[in-house]
Structures are given as structure tokens and as C-alpha cells.
mmCIF file with all atom_site columns, C-alpha atoms in Angstrom:
data_model
loop_
_atom_site.group_PDB
_atom_site.id
_atom_site.type_symbol
_atom_site.label_atom_id
_atom_site.label_alt_id
_atom_site.label_comp_id
_atom_site.label_asym_id
_atom_site.label_entity_id
_atom_site.label_seq_id
_atom_site.pdbx_PDB_ins_code
_atom_site.Cartn_x
_atom_site.Cartn_y
_atom_site.Cartn_z
_atom_site.occupancy
_atom_site.B_iso_or_equiv
_atom_site.pdbx_formal_charge
_atom_site.auth_seq_id
_atom_site.auth_comp_id
_atom_site.auth_asym_id
_atom_site.auth_atom_id
_atom_site.pdbx_PDB_model_num
ATOM 1  C CA . UNK A 1 1  ? 21.232 230.258 77.850 1.00 0.00 ? 27 UNK A CA 1
ATOM 2  C CA . UNK A 1 2  ? 23.138 233.542 77.692 1.00 0.00 ? 28 UNK A CA 1
ATOM 3  C CA . UNK A 1 3  ? 20.992 234.923 80.505 1.00 0.00 ? 29 UNK A CA 1
ATOM 4  C CA . UNK A 1 4  ? 21.932 231.946 82.664 1.00 0.00 ? 30 UNK A CA 1
ATOM 5  C CA . UNK A 1 5  ? 25.649 232.495 81.977 1.00 0.00 ? 31 UNK A CA 1
ATOM 6  C CA . UNK A 1 6  ? 25.331 236.206 82.776 1.00 0.00 ? 32 UNK A CA 1
ATOM 7  C CA . UNK A 1 7  ? 23.523 235.396 86.040 1.00 0.00 ? 33 UNK A CA 1
ATOM 8  C CA . UNK A 1 8  ? 26.177 232.869 87.052 1.00 0.00 ? 34 UNK A CA 1
ATOM 9  C CA . UNK A 1 9  ? 29.026 235.287 86.338 1.00 0.00 ? 35 UNK A CA 1
ATOM 10 C CA . UNK A 1 10 ? 27.486 238.392 87.951 1.00 0.00 ? 36 UNK A CA 1
ATOM 11 C CA . UNK A 1 11 ? 29.766 238.116 91.015 1.00 0.00 ? 37 UNK A CA 1
ATOM 12 C CA . UNK A 1 12 ? 32.956 237.604 88.998 1.00 0.00 ? 38 UNK A CA 1
ATOM 13 C CA . UNK A 1 13 ? 33.583 241.363 88.829 1.00 0.00 ? 39 UNK A CA 1
ATOM 14 C CA . UNK A 1 14 ? 33.112 241.949 92.571 1.00 0.00 ? 40 UNK A CA 1
ATOM 15 C CA . UNK A 1 15 ? 35.907 239.566 93.616 1.00 0.00 ? 41 UNK A CA 1
ATOM 16 C CA . UNK A 1 16 ? 37.936 238.717 90.515 1.00 0.00 ? 42 UNK A CA 1
ATOM 17 C CA . UNK A 1 17 ? 40.633 236.657 92.244 1.00 0.00 ? 43 UNK A CA 1
ATOM 18 C CA . UNK A 1 18 ? 38.550 234.608 94.677 1.00 0.00 ? 44 UNK A CA 1
ATOM 19 C CA . UNK A 1 19 ? 35.579 233.870 92.435 1.00 0.00 ? 45 UNK A CA 1
ATOM 20 C CA . UNK A 1 20 ? 36.129 235.436 89.020 1.00 0.00 ? 46 UNK A CA 1
ATOM 21 C CA . UNK A 1 21 ? 39.153 233.474 87.852 1.00 0.00 ? 47 UNK A CA 1
ATOM 22 C CA . UNK A 1 22 ? 37.779 230.038 88.862 1.00 0.00 ? 48 UNK A CA 1
ATOM 23 C CA . UNK A 1 23 ? 34.453 230.919 87.223 1.00 0.00 ? 49 UNK A CA 1
ATOM 24 C CA . UNK A 1 24 ? 36.165 231.927 83.998 1.00 0.00 ? 50 UNK A CA 1
ATOM 25 C CA . UNK A 1 25 ? 38.173 228.705 84.055 1.00 0.00 ? 51 UNK A CA 1
ATOM 26 C CA . UNK A 1 26 ? 34.940 226.728 84.486 1.00 0.00 ? 52 UNK A CA 1
ATOM 27 C CA . UNK A 1 27 ? 33.286 228.586 81.612 1.00 0.00 ? 53 UNK A CA 1
ATOM 28 C CA . UNK A 1 28 ? 36.318 227.995 79.392 1.00 0.00 ? 54 UNK A CA 1
ATOM 29 C CA . UNK A 1 29 ? 36.274 224.273 80.178 1.00 0.00 ? 55 UNK A CA 1
ATOM 30 C CA . UNK A 1 30 ? 32.547 224.042 79.395 1.00 0.00 ? 56 UNK A CA 1
ATOM 31 C CA . UNK A 1 31 ? 32.950 225.932 76.130 1.00 0.00 ? 57 UNK A CA 1
ATOM 32 C CA . UNK A 1 32 ? 35.981 223.927 75.017 1.00 0.00 ? 58 UNK A CA 1
ATOM 33 C CA . UNK A 1 33 ? 34.486 220.535 75.871 1.00 0.00 ? 59 UNK A CA 1
ATOM 34 C CA . UNK A 1 34 ? 31.167 221.411 74.224 1.00 0.00 ? 60 UNK A CA 1
ATOM 35 C CA . UNK A 1 35 ? 32.902 222.583 71.050 1.00 0.00 ? 61 UNK A CA 1
ATOM 36 C CA . UNK A 1 36 ? 34.978 219.412 71.084 1.00 0.00 ? 62 UNK A CA 1
ATOM 37 C CA . UNK A 1 37 ? 32.274 216.759 71.712 1.00 0.00 ? 63 UNK A CA 1
ATOM 38 C CA . UNK A 1 38 ? 28.925 218.618 71.331 1.00 0.00 ? 64 UNK A CA 1
ATOM 39 C CA . UNK A 1 39 ? 27.495 216.935 74.427 1.00 0.00 ? 65 UNK A CA 1
ATOM 40 C CA . UNK A 1 40 ? 25.901 219.104 77.096 1.00 0.00 ? 66 UNK A CA 1
ATOM 41 C CA . UNK A 1 41 ? 25.948 216.928 80.227 1.00 0.00 ? 67 UNK A CA 1
ATOM 42 C CA . UNK A 1 42 ? 29.649 215.956 80.100 1.00 0.00 ? 68 UNK A CA 1
ATOM 43 C CA . UNK A 1 43 ? 30.514 219.597 79.411 1.00 0.00 ? 69 UNK A CA 1
ATOM 44 C CA . UNK A 1 44 ? 28.623 220.738 82.506 1.00 0.00 ? 70 UNK A CA 1
ATOM 45 C CA . UNK A 1 45 ? 30.203 218.015 84.655 1.00 0.00 ? 71 UNK A CA 1
ATOM 46 C CA . UNK A 1 46 ? 33.720 218.835 83.427 1.00 0.00 ? 72 UNK A CA 1
ATOM 47 C CA . UNK A 1 47 ? 33.136 222.556 83.911 1.00 0.00 ? 73 UNK A CA 1
ATOM 48 C CA . UNK A 1 48 ? 31.858 222.033 87.441 1.00 0.00 ? 74 UNK A CA 1
ATOM 49 C CA . UNK A 1 49 ? 34.817 219.819 88.306 1.00 0.00 ? 75 UNK A CA 1
ATOM 50 C CA . UNK A 1 50 ? 37.238 222.329 86.787 1.00 0.00 ? 76 UNK A CA 1
ATOM 51 C CA . UNK A 1 51 ? 35.612 225.157 88.736 1.00 0.00 ? 77 UNK A CA 1
ATOM 52 C CA . UNK A 1 52 ? 35.821 223.249 92.023 1.00 0.00 ? 78 UNK A CA 1
ATOM 53 C CA . UNK A 1 53 ? 39.466 222.370 91.445 1.00 0.00 ? 79 UNK A CA 1
ATOM 54 C CA . UNK A 1 54 ? 40.341 225.940 90.452 1.00 0.00 ? 80 UNK A CA 1
ATOM 55 C CA . UNK A 1 55 ? 38.439 227.274 93.472 1.00 0.00 ? 81 UNK A CA 1
ATOM 56 C CA . UNK A 1 56 ? 40.520 225.059 95.767 1.00 0.00 ? 82 UNK A CA 1
ATOM 57 C CA . UNK A 1 57 ? 43.819 225.952 94.096 1.00 0.00 ? 83 UNK A CA 1
ATOM 58 C CA . UNK A 1 58 ? 43.270 229.698 93.518 1.00 0.00 ? 84 UNK A CA 1
ATOM 59 C CA . UNK A 1 59 ? 40.616 230.734 96.024 1.00 0.00 ? 85 UNK A CA 1
#
């Protein structure tokens, strides 16, 4: 799982404003929702939605 997260965030350093910040927001949403409910699928869906919204607002 950690390898998958590292692979997904490998481009966050190259362009921190356009891709890095929305990716970190998505990761934070996934982590928070998983710690809150301990359900994987809703956490992934919420993280993806949060990333897409942050990408539209920031990027």
C-alpha cells in the first residue's frame, strides 16, 4: 500500500502548486475518512472527489 501511495505522489514534488497540493488534500481526506470509519471504498471515493474539487479550485 505504501508503494502505491509513493507512486501516486511521485509528481507532487515536480509541480507542487498545480498537482502537489490537490494530491496532498486528497491523501489527507482518505486518511481522515479511513481513520474515522475504517471503510476503504468510501475513503477512496471521498479522496478522489476531494482531489478533483481541489484540482479545479487550486490548479
